[in-house]
PDB file of C-alpha atoms and ligand atoms in Angstrom:
ATOM      1  CA  MET A   6     -68.935 100.950  60.923  1.00 83.00           C
ATOM      2  CA  GLN A   7     -71.877 102.646  62.605  1.00 84.00           C
ATOM      3  CA  ALA A   8     -70.146 106.029  62.819  1.00 84.00           C
ATOM      4  CA  HIS A   9     -69.534 105.980  59.073  1.00 84.00           C
ATOM      5  CA  GLN A  10     -72.786 104.185  58.203  1.00 87.00           C
ATOM      6  CA  ILE A  11     -70.888 101.340  56.628  1.00 87.00           C
ATOM      7  CA  SER A  12     -72.334  97.897  56.111  1.00 89.00           C
ATOM      8  CA  ALA A  13     -70.225  94.971  54.889  1.00 91.00           C
ATOM      9  CA  LYS A  14     -70.639  94.146  51.203  1.00 92.00           C
ATOM     10  CA  LYS A  15     -70.797  90.437  50.523  1.00 92.00           C
ATOM     11  CA  SER A  16     -70.159  91.034  46.821  1.00 92.00           C
ATOM     12  CA  LEU A  17     -66.704  92.468  47.681  1.00 94.00           C
ATOM     13  CA  GLY A  18     -65.823  89.675  50.103  1.00 92.00           C
ATOM     14  CA  GLN A  19     -65.961  92.008  53.103  1.00 95.00           C
ATOM     15  CA  ASN A  20     -65.356  90.028  56.297  1.00 96.00           C
ATOM     16  CA  PHE A  21     -63.513  92.285  58.702  1.00 96.00           C
ATOM     17  CA  ILE A  22     -61.155  90.895  61.366  1.00 96.00           C
ATOM     18  CA  ILE A  23     -62.234  91.912  64.868  1.00 94.00           C
ATOM     19  CA  GLU A  24     -59.716  89.902  66.897  1.00 97.00           C
ATOM     20  CA  PRO A  25     -56.488  91.830  67.666  1.00 97.00           C
ATOM     21  CA  GLN A  26     -54.517  88.632  68.332  1.00 98.00           C
ATOM     22  CA  VAL A  27     -55.199  87.416  64.776  1.00 98.00           C
ATOM     23  CA  ILE A  28     -53.903  90.709  63.409  1.00 98.00           C
ATOM     24  CA  ALA A  29     -50.770  90.412  65.562  1.00 98.00           C
ATOM     25  CA  ASN A  30     -50.279  86.840  64.321  1.00 98.00           C
ATOM     26  CA  ILE A  31     -50.567  87.879  60.662  1.00 98.00           C
ATOM     27  CA  VAL A  32     -48.006  90.658  61.143  1.00 98.00           C
ATOM     28  CA  ALA A  33     -45.696  88.200  62.934  1.00 98.00           C
ATOM     29  CA  ALA A  34     -46.074  85.723  60.035  1.00 98.00           C
ATOM     30  CA  ALA A  35     -45.179  88.544  57.612  1.00 98.00           C
ATOM     31  CA  GLY A  36     -41.932  89.096  59.541  1.00 98.00           C
ATOM     32  CA  CYS A  37     -41.575  92.654  58.210  1.00 97.00           C
ATOM     33  CA  ASP A  38     -39.381  95.402  59.613  1.00 98.00           C
ATOM     34  CA  ALA A  39     -38.640  99.081  58.986  1.00 98.00           C
ATOM     35  CA  GLN A  40     -36.737  98.201  55.779  1.00 98.00           C
ATOM     36  CA  ASP A  41     -39.733  96.553  54.120  1.00 98.00           C
ATOM     37  CA  LEU A  42     -42.288  97.738  51.611  1.00 98.00           C
ATOM     38  CA  VAL A  43     -45.611  95.988  52.209  1.00 98.00           C
ATOM     39  CA  LEU A  44     -48.468  95.853  49.721  1.00 98.00           C
ATOM     40  CA  GLU A  45     -51.853  95.317  51.340  1.00 98.00           C
ATOM     41  CA  ILE A  46     -54.832  94.334  49.231  1.00 98.00           C
ATOM     42  CA  GLY A  47     -58.193  95.335  50.651  1.00 98.00           C
ATOM     43  CA  PRO A  48     -57.506  97.318  53.856  1.00 98.00           C
ATOM     44  CA  GLY A  49     -61.243  97.310  54.655  1.00 96.00           C
ATOM     45  CA  LEU A  50     -61.611  99.225  57.922  1.00 95.00           C
ATOM     46  CA  GLY A  51     -57.854  99.438  58.414  1.00 96.00           C
ATOM     47  CA  SER A  52     -57.164  97.244  61.444  1.00 95.00           C
ATOM     48  CA  LEU A  53     -54.503  95.112  59.733  1.00 98.00           C
ATOM     49  CA  THR A  54     -53.215  98.180  57.865  1.00 98.00           C
ATOM     50  CA  GLN A  55     -52.542 100.029  61.104  1.00 98.00           C
ATOM     51  CA  ALA A  56     -50.526  97.117  62.509  1.00 98.00           C
ATOM     52  CA  LEU A  57     -48.582  96.782  59.248  1.00 98.00           C
ATOM     53  CA  CYS A  58     -47.751 100.506  59.277  1.00 98.00           C
ATOM     54  CA  ALA A  59     -46.321 100.108  62.790  1.00 98.00           C
ATOM     55  CA  ALA A  60     -44.132  97.190  61.691  1.00 98.00           C
ATOM     56  CA  ALA A  61     -43.026  98.090  58.136  1.00 98.00           C
ATOM     57  CA  GLY A  62     -41.101 100.918  56.478  1.00 98.00           C
ATOM     58  CA  GLN A  63     -43.855 101.682  53.973  1.00 98.00           C
ATOM     59  CA  VAL A  64     -47.331 100.309  53.291  1.00 98.00           C
ATOM     60  CA  ILE A  65     -49.191 100.720  50.021  1.00 98.00           C
ATOM     61  CA  ALA A  66     -52.827  99.674  50.411  1.00 98.00           C
ATOM     62  CA  LEU A  67     -55.292  99.178  47.552  1.00 98.00           C
ATOM     63  CA  GLU A  68     -59.009  99.289  48.350  1.00 98.00           C
ATOM     64  CA  ILE A  69     -61.672  98.832  45.674  1.00 98.00           C
ATOM     65  CA  ASP A  70     -64.575 100.134  47.774  1.00 97.00           C
ATOM     66  CA  GLN A  71     -64.616 103.923  47.547  1.00 96.00           C
ATOM     67  CA  SER A  72     -67.186 104.187  50.336  1.00 94.00           C
ATOM     68  CA  LEU A  73     -64.619 102.870  52.856  1.00 96.00           C
ATOM     69  CA  LEU A  74     -62.018 105.525  52.083  1.00 96.00           C
ATOM     70  CA  PRO A  75     -63.285 108.345  54.366  1.00 94.00           C
ATOM     71  CA  ALA A  76     -63.367 105.993  57.377  1.00 93.00           C
ATOM     72  CA  LEU A  77     -59.949 104.600  56.438  1.00 95.00           C
ATOM     73  CA  ARG A  78     -58.383 108.035  56.034  1.00 95.00           C
ATOM     74  CA  GLN A  79     -59.677 108.992  59.455  1.00 93.00           C
ATOM     75  CA  SER A  80     -58.624 105.851  61.312  1.00 92.00           C
ATOM     76  CA  LEU A  81     -55.212 105.786  59.614  1.00 97.00           C
ATOM     77  CA  ALA A  82     -54.478 109.515  59.872  1.00 96.00           C
ATOM     78  CA  ASP A  83     -51.505 108.836  62.151  1.00 95.00           C
ATOM     79  CA  CYS A  84     -49.745 106.501  59.697  1.00 97.00           C
ATOM     80  CA  PRO A  85     -47.318 108.733  57.747  1.00 97.00           C
ATOM     81  CA  ASN A  86     -45.768 105.727  55.982  1.00 98.00           C
ATOM     82  CA  LEU A  87     -49.074 104.692  54.379  1.00 98.00           C
ATOM     83  CA  LEU A  88     -50.159 105.315  50.808  1.00 98.00           C
ATOM     84  CA  LEU A  89     -53.839 104.499  50.492  1.00 98.00           C
ATOM     85  CA  LEU A  90     -55.195 104.143  46.969  1.00 98.00           C
ATOM     86  CA  HIS A  91     -58.637 103.524  45.559  1.00 98.00           C
ATOM     87  CA  ALA A  92     -57.884 100.694  43.098  1.00 98.00           C
ATOM     88  CA  ASP A  93     -58.861  97.234  41.936  1.00 98.00           C
ATOM     89  CA  ALA A  94     -55.901  94.946  42.652  1.00 97.00           C
ATOM     90  CA  LEU A  95     -56.840  92.688  39.755  1.00 97.00           C
ATOM     91  CA  GLN A  96     -56.800  95.525  37.229  1.00 97.00           C
ATOM     92  CA  THR A  97     -53.766  97.422  38.504  1.00 97.00           C
ATOM     93  CA  ASP A  98     -50.286  97.078  37.054  1.00 97.00           C
ATOM     94  CA  LEU A  99     -48.722  96.273  40.431  1.00 97.00           C
ATOM     95  CA  GLN A 100     -45.156  96.339  39.195  1.00 96.00           C
ATOM     96  CA  GLN A 101     -45.506  99.837  37.815  1.00 97.00           C
ATOM     97  CA  LEU A 102     -47.484 101.094  40.808  1.00 97.00           C
ATOM     98  CA  LEU A 103     -44.895  99.888  43.308  1.00 96.00           C
ATOM     99  CA  ALA A 104     -41.970 101.173  41.259  1.00 95.00           C
ATOM    100  CA  GLU A 105     -43.650 104.595  41.043  1.00 96.00           C
ATOM    101  CA  HIS A 106     -44.512 104.963  44.703  1.00 96.00           C
ATOM    102  CA  ARG A 107     -41.894 103.081  46.678  1.00 96.00           C
ATOM    103  CA  ALA A 108     -39.945 105.139  49.209  1.00 95.00           C
ATOM    104  CA  GLY A 109     -36.135 105.203  49.178  1.00 92.00           C
ATOM    105  CA  ASN A 110     -33.937 103.270  51.623  1.00 90.00           C
ATOM    106  CA  LEU A 111     -36.017 100.109  51.583  1.00 97.00           C
ATOM    107  CA  ARG A 112     -34.904  96.567  50.782  1.00 96.00           C
ATOM    108  CA  PRO A 113     -35.424  95.557  47.171  1.00 95.00           C
ATOM    109  CA  GLY A 114     -38.721  93.877  46.369  1.00 97.00           C
ATOM    110  CA  PHE A 115     -41.796  93.792  48.590  1.00 98.00           C
ATOM    111  CA  LEU A 116     -44.034  91.641  50.767  1.00 98.00           C
ATOM    112  CA  ALA A 117     -47.767  91.323  50.104  1.00 98.00           C
ATOM    113  CA  VAL A 118     -50.017  90.847  53.115  1.00 98.00           C
ATOM    114  CA  ALA A 119     -53.797  90.603  53.020  1.00 97.00           C
ATOM    115  CA  ASN A 120     -56.973  89.197  54.424  1.00 97.00           C
ATOM    116  CA  LEU A 121     -58.046  88.474  50.881  1.00 94.00           C
ATOM    117  CA  PRO A 122     -61.561  88.793  49.563  1.00 92.00           C
ATOM    118  CA  TYR A 123     -62.145  85.128  48.795  1.00 90.00           C
ATOM    119  CA  TYR A 124     -63.684  85.709  45.376  1.00 90.00           C
ATOM    120  CA  ILE A 125     -60.405  87.077  43.954  1.00 94.00           C
ATOM    121  CA  THR A 126     -57.946  84.775  45.721  1.00 95.00           C
ATOM    122  CA  THR A 127     -57.128  82.419  42.859  1.00 94.00           C
ATOM    123  CA  PRO A 128     -56.836  84.981  40.032  1.00 94.00           C
ATOM    124  CA  LEU A 129     -54.808  87.280  42.259  1.00 96.00           C
ATOM    125  CA  LEU A 130     -52.456  84.521  43.383  1.00 96.00           C
ATOM    126  CA  LEU A 131     -51.961  83.406  39.799  1.00 94.00           C
ATOM    127  CA  ARG A 132     -50.972  86.974  38.890  1.00 94.00           C
ATOM    128  CA  PHE A 133     -48.289  86.931  41.587  1.00 97.00           C
ATOM    129  CA  LEU A 134     -47.080  83.459  40.692  1.00 97.00           C
ATOM    130  CA  GLU A 135     -47.110  83.647  36.902  1.00 94.00           C
ATOM    131  CA  GLN A 136     -45.395  87.036  36.514  1.00 93.00           C
ATOM    132  CA  PRO A 137     -41.705  86.524  37.266  1.00 94.00           C
ATOM    133  CA  ALA A 138     -40.941  90.250  37.006  1.00 94.00           C
ATOM    134  CA  LEU A 139     -43.160  91.155  39.968  1.00 97.00           C
ATOM    135  CA  PRO A 140     -40.513  91.339  42.715  1.00 97.00           C
ATOM    136  CA  TRP A 141     -42.375  89.954  45.761  1.00 98.00           C
ATOM    137  CA  ARG A 142     -40.331  88.063  48.326  1.00 98.00           C
ATOM    138  CA  ARG A 143     -43.088  86.717  50.558  1.00 98.00           C
ATOM    139  CA  LEU A 144     -46.895  86.527  50.350  1.00 98.00           C
ATOM    140  CA  VAL A 145     -48.902  86.263  53.567  1.00 98.00           C
ATOM    141  CA  PHE A 146     -52.570  85.741  52.795  1.00 98.00           C
ATOM    142  CA  MET A 147     -55.656  84.837  54.768  1.00 98.00           C
ATOM    143  CA  VAL A 148     -57.561  82.484  52.463  1.00 97.00           C
ATOM    144  CA  GLN A 149     -60.242  79.812  52.702  1.00 96.00           C
ATOM    145  CA  LYS A 150     -58.705  76.870  54.527  1.00 95.00           C
ATOM    146  CA  GLU A 151     -59.633  74.536  51.709  1.00 95.00           C
ATOM    147  CA  LEU A 152     -57.710  76.691  49.242  1.00 95.00           C
ATOM    148  CA  ALA A 153     -54.648  76.726  51.511  1.00 95.00           C
ATOM    149  CA  GLU A 154     -54.729  72.924  51.424  1.00 93.00           C
ATOM    150  CA  ARG A 155     -55.094  72.942  47.641  1.00 94.00           C
ATOM    151  CA  MET A 156     -51.906  75.007  47.319  1.00 95.00           C
ATOM    152  CA  GLN A 157     -49.925  72.252  49.046  1.00 94.00           C
ATOM    153  CA  ALA A 158     -51.610  69.274  47.342  1.00 95.00           C
ATOM    154  CA  ALA A 159     -49.495  66.558  45.702  1.00 95.00           C
ATOM    155  CA  PRO A 160     -50.036  64.963  42.264  1.00 96.00           C
ATOM    156  CA  GLY A 161     -52.802  62.368  42.231  1.00 93.00           C
ATOM    157  CA  SER A 162     -54.857  63.982  45.003  1.00 93.00           C
ATOM    158  CA  LYS A 163     -58.278  65.485  44.271  1.00 91.00           C
ATOM    159  CA  ASP A 164     -57.094  68.918  45.464  1.00 93.00           C
ATOM    160  CA  TYR A 165     -54.152  69.037  43.041  1.00 96.00           C
ATOM    161  CA  GLY A 166     -54.637  71.569  40.269  1.00 95.00           C
ATOM    162  CA  ALA A 167     -53.257  74.552  38.354  1.00 95.00           C
ATOM    163  CA  LEU A 168     -52.952  76.581  41.579  1.00 96.00           C
ATOM    164  CA  SER A 169     -50.939  73.841  43.368  1.00 97.00           C
ATOM    165  CA  LEU A 170     -48.506  73.699  40.454  1.00 98.00           C
ATOM    166  CA  ALA A 171     -48.108  77.474  40.195  1.00 98.00           C
ATOM    167  CA  VAL A 172     -47.525  77.753  43.957  1.00 98.00           C
ATOM    168  CA  GLN A 173     -45.006  74.905  44.051  1.00 97.00           C
ATOM    169  CA  TYR A 174     -43.188  76.252  40.988  1.00 98.00           C
ATOM    170  CA  ARG A 175     -42.565  79.654  42.532  1.00 98.00           C
ATOM    171  CA  ALA A 176     -42.702  79.259  46.303  1.00 98.00           C
ATOM    172  CA  GLN A 177     -42.339  77.248  49.445  1.00 97.00           C
ATOM    173  CA  ALA A 178     -45.824  77.193  50.971  1.00 97.00           C
ATOM    174  CA  ARG A 179     -46.473  76.961  54.713  1.00 96.00           C
ATOM    175  CA  LEU A 180     -49.807  77.000  56.479  1.00 96.00           C
ATOM    176  CA  ALA A 181     -49.072  79.412  59.352  1.00 97.00           C
ATOM    177  CA  PHE A 182     -52.310  79.014  61.354  1.00 98.00           C
ATOM    178  CA  SER A 183     -56.021  78.316  61.032  1.00 97.00           C
ATOM    179  CA  VAL A 184     -58.685  80.882  61.845  1.00 97.00           C
ATOM    180  CA  PRO A 185     -62.297  80.197  62.886  1.00 97.00           C
ATOM    181  CA  PRO A 186     -65.255  82.191  61.429  1.00 97.00           C
ATOM    182  CA  SER A 187     -65.834  83.846  64.841  1.00 96.00           C
ATOM    183  CA  VAL A 188     -62.914  86.298  64.403  1.00 97.00           C
ATOM    184  CA  PHE A 189     -64.677  88.110  61.537  1.00 96.00           C
ATOM    185  CA  VAL A 190     -67.631  90.459  61.177  1.00 94.00           C
ATOM    186  CA  PRO A 191     -69.721  89.315  59.435  1.00 94.00           C
ATOM    187  CA  ARG A 192     -68.814  85.648  59.950  1.00 96.00           C
ATOM    188  CA  PRO A 193     -67.928  83.721  56.799  1.00 94.00           C
ATOM    189  CA  LYS A 194     -69.456  80.259  56.328  1.00 93.00           C
ATOM    190  CA  VAL A 195     -66.088  78.529  56.029  1.00 93.00           C
ATOM    191  CA  ALA A 196     -62.899  78.198  58.051  1.00 96.00           C
ATOM    192  CA  SER A 197     -59.898  80.275  57.010  1.00 97.00           C
ATOM    193  CA  ALA A 198     -56.140  79.916  57.219  1.00 97.00           C
ATOM    194  CA  VAL A 199     -53.111  82.134  56.862  1.00 98.00           C
ATOM    195  CA  ILE A 200     -50.706  80.831  54.271  1.00 98.00           C
ATOM    196  CA  VAL A 201     -47.128  82.030  53.833  1.00 98.00           C
ATOM    197  CA  LEU A 202     -45.547  81.696  50.393  1.00 98.00           C
ATOM    198  CA  GLU A 203     -41.796  82.184  50.513  1.00 98.00           C
ATOM    199  CA  ARG A 204     -40.436  82.854  47.051  1.00 98.00           C
ATOM    200  CA  LEU A 205     -37.894  80.289  45.841  1.00 98.00           C
ATOM    201  CA  GLU A 206     -34.568  81.598  44.563  1.00 96.00           C
ATOM    202  CA  ALA A 207     -35.154  79.573  41.400  1.00 96.00           C
ATOM    203  CA  PRO A 208     -38.066  77.356  40.340  1.00 97.00           C
ATOM    204  CA  PRO A 209     -37.516  73.605  40.865  1.00 97.00           C
ATOM    205  CA  VAL A 210     -37.871  73.003  37.091  1.00 98.00           C
ATOM    206  CA  GLN A 211     -36.783  75.243  34.201  1.00 97.00           C
ATOM    207  CA  PRO A 212     -39.175  75.145  31.245  1.00 98.00           C
ATOM    208  CA  GLN A 213     -37.753  77.031  28.254  1.00 97.00           C
ATOM    209  CA  ASP A 214     -40.893  79.118  27.865  1.00 96.00           C
ATOM    210  CA  GLU A 215     -42.594  79.928  31.162  1.00 96.00           C
ATOM    211  CA  GLU A 216     -45.642  81.482  29.534  1.00 95.00           C
ATOM    212  CA  LEU A 217     -46.252  78.352  27.469  1.00 95.00           C
ATOM    213  CA  PHE A 218     -45.697  76.197  30.572  1.00 97.00           C
ATOM    214  CA  PHE A 219     -48.461  78.025  32.502  1.00 96.00           C
ATOM    215  CA  LYS A 220     -50.755  77.985  29.471  1.00 94.00           C
ATOM    216  CA  LEU A 221     -50.263  74.234  29.207  1.00 95.00           C
ATOM    217  CA  ILE A 222     -51.059  73.686  32.889  1.00 95.00           C
ATOM    218  CA  ARG A 223     -54.260  75.695  32.572  1.00 93.00           C
ATOM    219  CA  ALA A 224     -55.303  73.837  29.429  1.00 93.00           C
ATOM    220  CA  GLY A 225     -54.632  70.490  31.117  1.00 93.00           C
ATOM    221  CA  PHE A 226     -56.852  71.302  34.089  1.00 93.00           C
ATOM    222  CA  ASN A 227     -59.600  73.112  32.169  1.00 88.00           C
ATOM    223  CA  GLN A 228     -61.334  69.792  31.692  1.00 84.00           C
ATOM    224  CA  ARG A 229     -59.678  67.779  34.401  1.00 81.00           C
ATOM    225  CA  ARG A 230     -61.726  64.599  33.864  1.00 85.00           C
ATOM    226  CA  LYS A 231     -60.478  64.278  30.275  1.00 89.00           C
ATOM    227  CA  THR A 232     -57.293  62.496  29.273  1.00 93.00           C
ATOM    228  CA  LEU A 233     -54.360  64.748  28.371  1.00 93.00           C
ATOM    229  CA  ALA A 234     -54.602  63.771  24.707  1.00 92.00           C
ATOM    230  CA  ASN A 235     -58.194  65.049  24.640  1.00 91.00           C
ATOM    231  CA  SER A 236     -58.007  68.064  26.922  1.00 90.00           C
ATOM    232  CA  LEU A 237     -54.851  69.444  25.282  1.00 92.00           C
ATOM    233  CA  SER A 238     -55.982  68.847  21.714  1.00 88.00           C
ATOM    234  CA  ALA A 239     -59.340  70.509  22.484  1.00 77.00           C
ATOM    235  CA  ALA A 240     -57.788  73.577  24.051  1.00 77.00           C
ATOM    236  CA  PHE A 241     -54.217  73.853  22.867  1.00 78.00           C
ATOM    237  CA  LEU A 242     -52.873  72.220  19.700  1.00 86.00           C
ATOM    238  CA  ASP A 243     -54.079  69.704  17.091  1.00 91.00           C
ATOM    239  CA  LYS A 244     -54.164  66.076  18.187  1.00 92.00           C
ATOM    240  CA  PRO A 245     -51.278  64.665  16.067  1.00 93.00           C
ATOM    241  CA  ARG A 246     -48.886  67.266  17.442  1.00 93.00           C
ATOM    242  CA  ILE A 247     -50.103  66.743  21.021  1.00 94.00           C
ATOM    243  CA  MET A 248     -49.626  62.965  20.608  1.00 95.00           C
ATOM    244  CA  ALA A 249     -46.107  63.527  19.251  1.00 95.00           C
ATOM    245  CA  ALA A 250     -45.194  65.882  22.112  1.00 95.00           C
ATOM    246  CA  LEU A 251     -46.585  63.462  24.725  1.00 96.00           C
ATOM    247  CA  ALA A 252     -44.584  60.603  23.193  1.00 97.00           C
ATOM    248  CA  ALA A 253     -41.376  62.677  23.119  1.00 97.00           C
ATOM    249  CA  ALA A 254     -41.915  63.664  26.767  1.00 97.00           C
ATOM    250  CA  GLN A 255     -42.605  60.001  27.626  1.00 97.00           C
ATOM    251  CA  ILE A 256     -46.070  60.718  29.006  1.00 97.00           C
ATOM    252  CA  GLU A 257     -48.910  58.268  28.322  1.00 96.00           C
ATOM    253  CA  PRO A 258     -51.694  60.089  26.407  1.00 94.00           C
ATOM    254  CA  SER A 259     -54.331  58.370  28.572  1.00 94.00           C
ATOM    255  CA  ARG A 260     -53.067  60.118  31.707  1.00 95.00           C
ATOM    256  CA  ARG A 261     -54.940  63.045  33.242  1.00 95.00           C
ATOM    257  CA  ALA A 262     -53.398  66.388  34.178  1.00 95.00           C
ATOM    258  CA  GLU A 263     -53.889  65.670  37.877  1.00 95.00           C
ATOM    259  CA  THR A 264     -51.256  62.885  37.725  1.00 96.00           C
ATOM    260  CA  LEU A 265     -48.498  65.036  36.195  1.00 97.00           C
ATOM    261  CA  THR A 266     -45.682  66.505  38.272  1.00 97.00           C
ATOM    262  CA  LEU A 267     -44.073  69.910  37.712  1.00 98.00           C
ATOM    263  CA  ASN A 268     -41.277  68.085  35.947  1.00 98.00           C
ATOM    264  CA  ASP A 269     -43.729  66.310  33.588  1.00 98.00           C
ATOM    265  CA  PHE A 270     -45.370  69.623  32.668  1.00 98.00           C
ATOM    266  CA  ALA A 271     -41.969  71.261  32.083  1.00 98.00           C
ATOM    267  CA  ARG A 272     -40.831  68.419  29.771  1.00 98.00           C
ATOM    268  CA  LEU A 273     -44.116  68.475  27.886  1.00 97.00           C
ATOM    269  CA  ALA A 274     -43.993  72.268  27.483  1.00 97.00           C
ATOM    270  CA  ASP A 275     -40.473  71.978  26.019  1.00 97.00           C
ATOM    271  CA  GLU A 276     -41.607  69.304  23.535  1.00 96.00           C
ATOM    272  CA  ILE A 277     -44.624  71.388  22.485  1.00 95.00           C
ATOM    273  CA  LYS A 278     -42.361  74.392  22.035  1.00 94.00           C
ATOM    274  CA  LYS A 279     -40.109  72.411  19.678  1.00 93.00           C
ATOM    275  CA  LEU A 280     -43.134  71.470  17.568  1.00 89.00           C
ATOM    276  CA  THR A 281     -44.522  74.984  17.358  1.00 84.00           C
ATOM    277  CA  GLU A 282     -41.286  76.788  16.508  1.00 81.00           C
TER     278      GLU A 282
HETATM  279  N1  LIG B 320     -58.189  93.936  55.643  1.00 58.80           N
HETATM  280  C1  LIG B 320     -59.521  94.044  56.228  1.00 58.80           C
HETATM  281  C2  LIG B 320     -59.605  93.144  57.433  1.00 58.80           C
HETATM  282  O1  LIG B 320     -58.785  92.229  57.511  1.00 58.80           O
HETATM  283  O2  LIG B 320     -60.481  93.333  58.271  1.00 58.80           O
HETATM  284  C3  LIG B 320     -60.627  93.715  55.211  1.00 58.80           C
HETATM  285  C4  LIG B 320     -60.557  92.343  54.585  1.00 58.80           C
HETATM  286  S1  LIG B 320     -61.975  91.930  53.608  1.00 58.80           S
HETATM  287  C5  LIG B 320     -61.877  90.152  53.680  1.00 58.80           C
HETATM  288  C6  LIG B 320     -61.454  92.202  51.923  1.00 58.80           C
HETATM  289  C7  LIG B 320     -61.281  93.659  51.503  1.00 58.80           C
HETATM  290  O3  LIG B 320     -60.832  93.676  50.138  1.00 58.80           O
HETATM  291  C8  LIG B 320     -62.549  94.488  51.526  1.00 58.80           C
HETATM  292  O4  LIG B 320     -62.276  95.728  52.129  1.00 58.80           O
HETATM  293  C9  LIG B 320     -62.914  94.676  50.049  1.00 58.80           C
HETATM  294  O5  LIG B 320     -63.632  95.855  49.783  1.00 58.80           O
HETATM  295  C10 LIG B 320     -61.541  94.663  49.401  1.00 58.80           C
HETATM  296  N2  LIG B 320     -61.524  94.238  47.985  1.00 58.80           N
HETATM  297  C11 LIG B 320     -62.360  93.364  47.367  1.00 58.80           C
HETATM  298  N3  LIG B 320     -62.005  93.208  46.085  1.00 58.80           N
HETATM  299  C12 LIG B 320     -60.906  93.976  45.883  1.00 58.80           C
HETATM  300  C13 LIG B 320     -60.084  94.241  44.754  1.00 58.80           C
HETATM  301  N4  LIG B 320     -60.309  93.656  43.573  1.00 58.80           N
HETATM  302  N5  LIG B 320     -59.042  95.117  44.882  1.00 58.80           N
HETATM  303  C14 LIG B 320     -58.800  95.723  46.088  1.00 58.80           C
HETATM  304  N6  LIG B 320     -59.563  95.512  47.188  1.00 58.80           N
HETATM  305  C15 LIG B 320     -60.591  94.647  47.095  1.00 58.80           C
END
């Protein structure tokens, strides 16, 4: 950092890993080999990137901070299987980018591995989880520990929300290991954890319209203290139709989104679809 006069930018969630064992553990959790394409979001100073390049067939890394690119190009000069791009992962069409740049002779699909900037974790995860056409097989992300717990939360718990449902719809989540603040420079204020999301072959429920299903989940949790009848009629459809859909799906209108299972949301989405067709 000194050689390149770099200082960490808090606004971009820059907390760099300085502990080699943590990097080795992330790569082990990714379980990649020479047949794999790995997408890394936010290579930072390149320590994880270098280890991924040694383990994978190809690495495509997207870094938003242009000022890090000269240092990255220098430290990763001996990684011929790396494509380093200056890009915002939230604004990039990942499907198109990967299809355009992927090397031949690799397994179909890709793995995404990252020490994620915490401020984009939820929107980025939702992009992966809500877009069925994005062909990821496994996501291995360092996230805030509290968020890792939220992903695995069950209905009725205070941590259960739109992210838990999206994760459990698309993946099998496993908390691989916890990480203390001392392994980063600068140190974050909170504990972190590496979570592994293994894509399910098929979701555990099959709503007829997946887009509507996710829209419904978001509307339900937008005002999570409200009853479903109120939160959905405020954000989604008029109240008589919401009441009719809730009755057809056998869900009490006084219930709150946080008590509904994936199955409840799928049934309700199907009933709403019938009423809007
Ligand atoms: N991978 C490095 C490591 O583990 O030491 C850096 C991790 S740091 C927590 C997050 C990195 O993501 C930073 O380099 C930051 O500039 C980058 N970043 C932040 N927002 C981004 C975005 N929207 N798209 C791509 N990279 C982003």
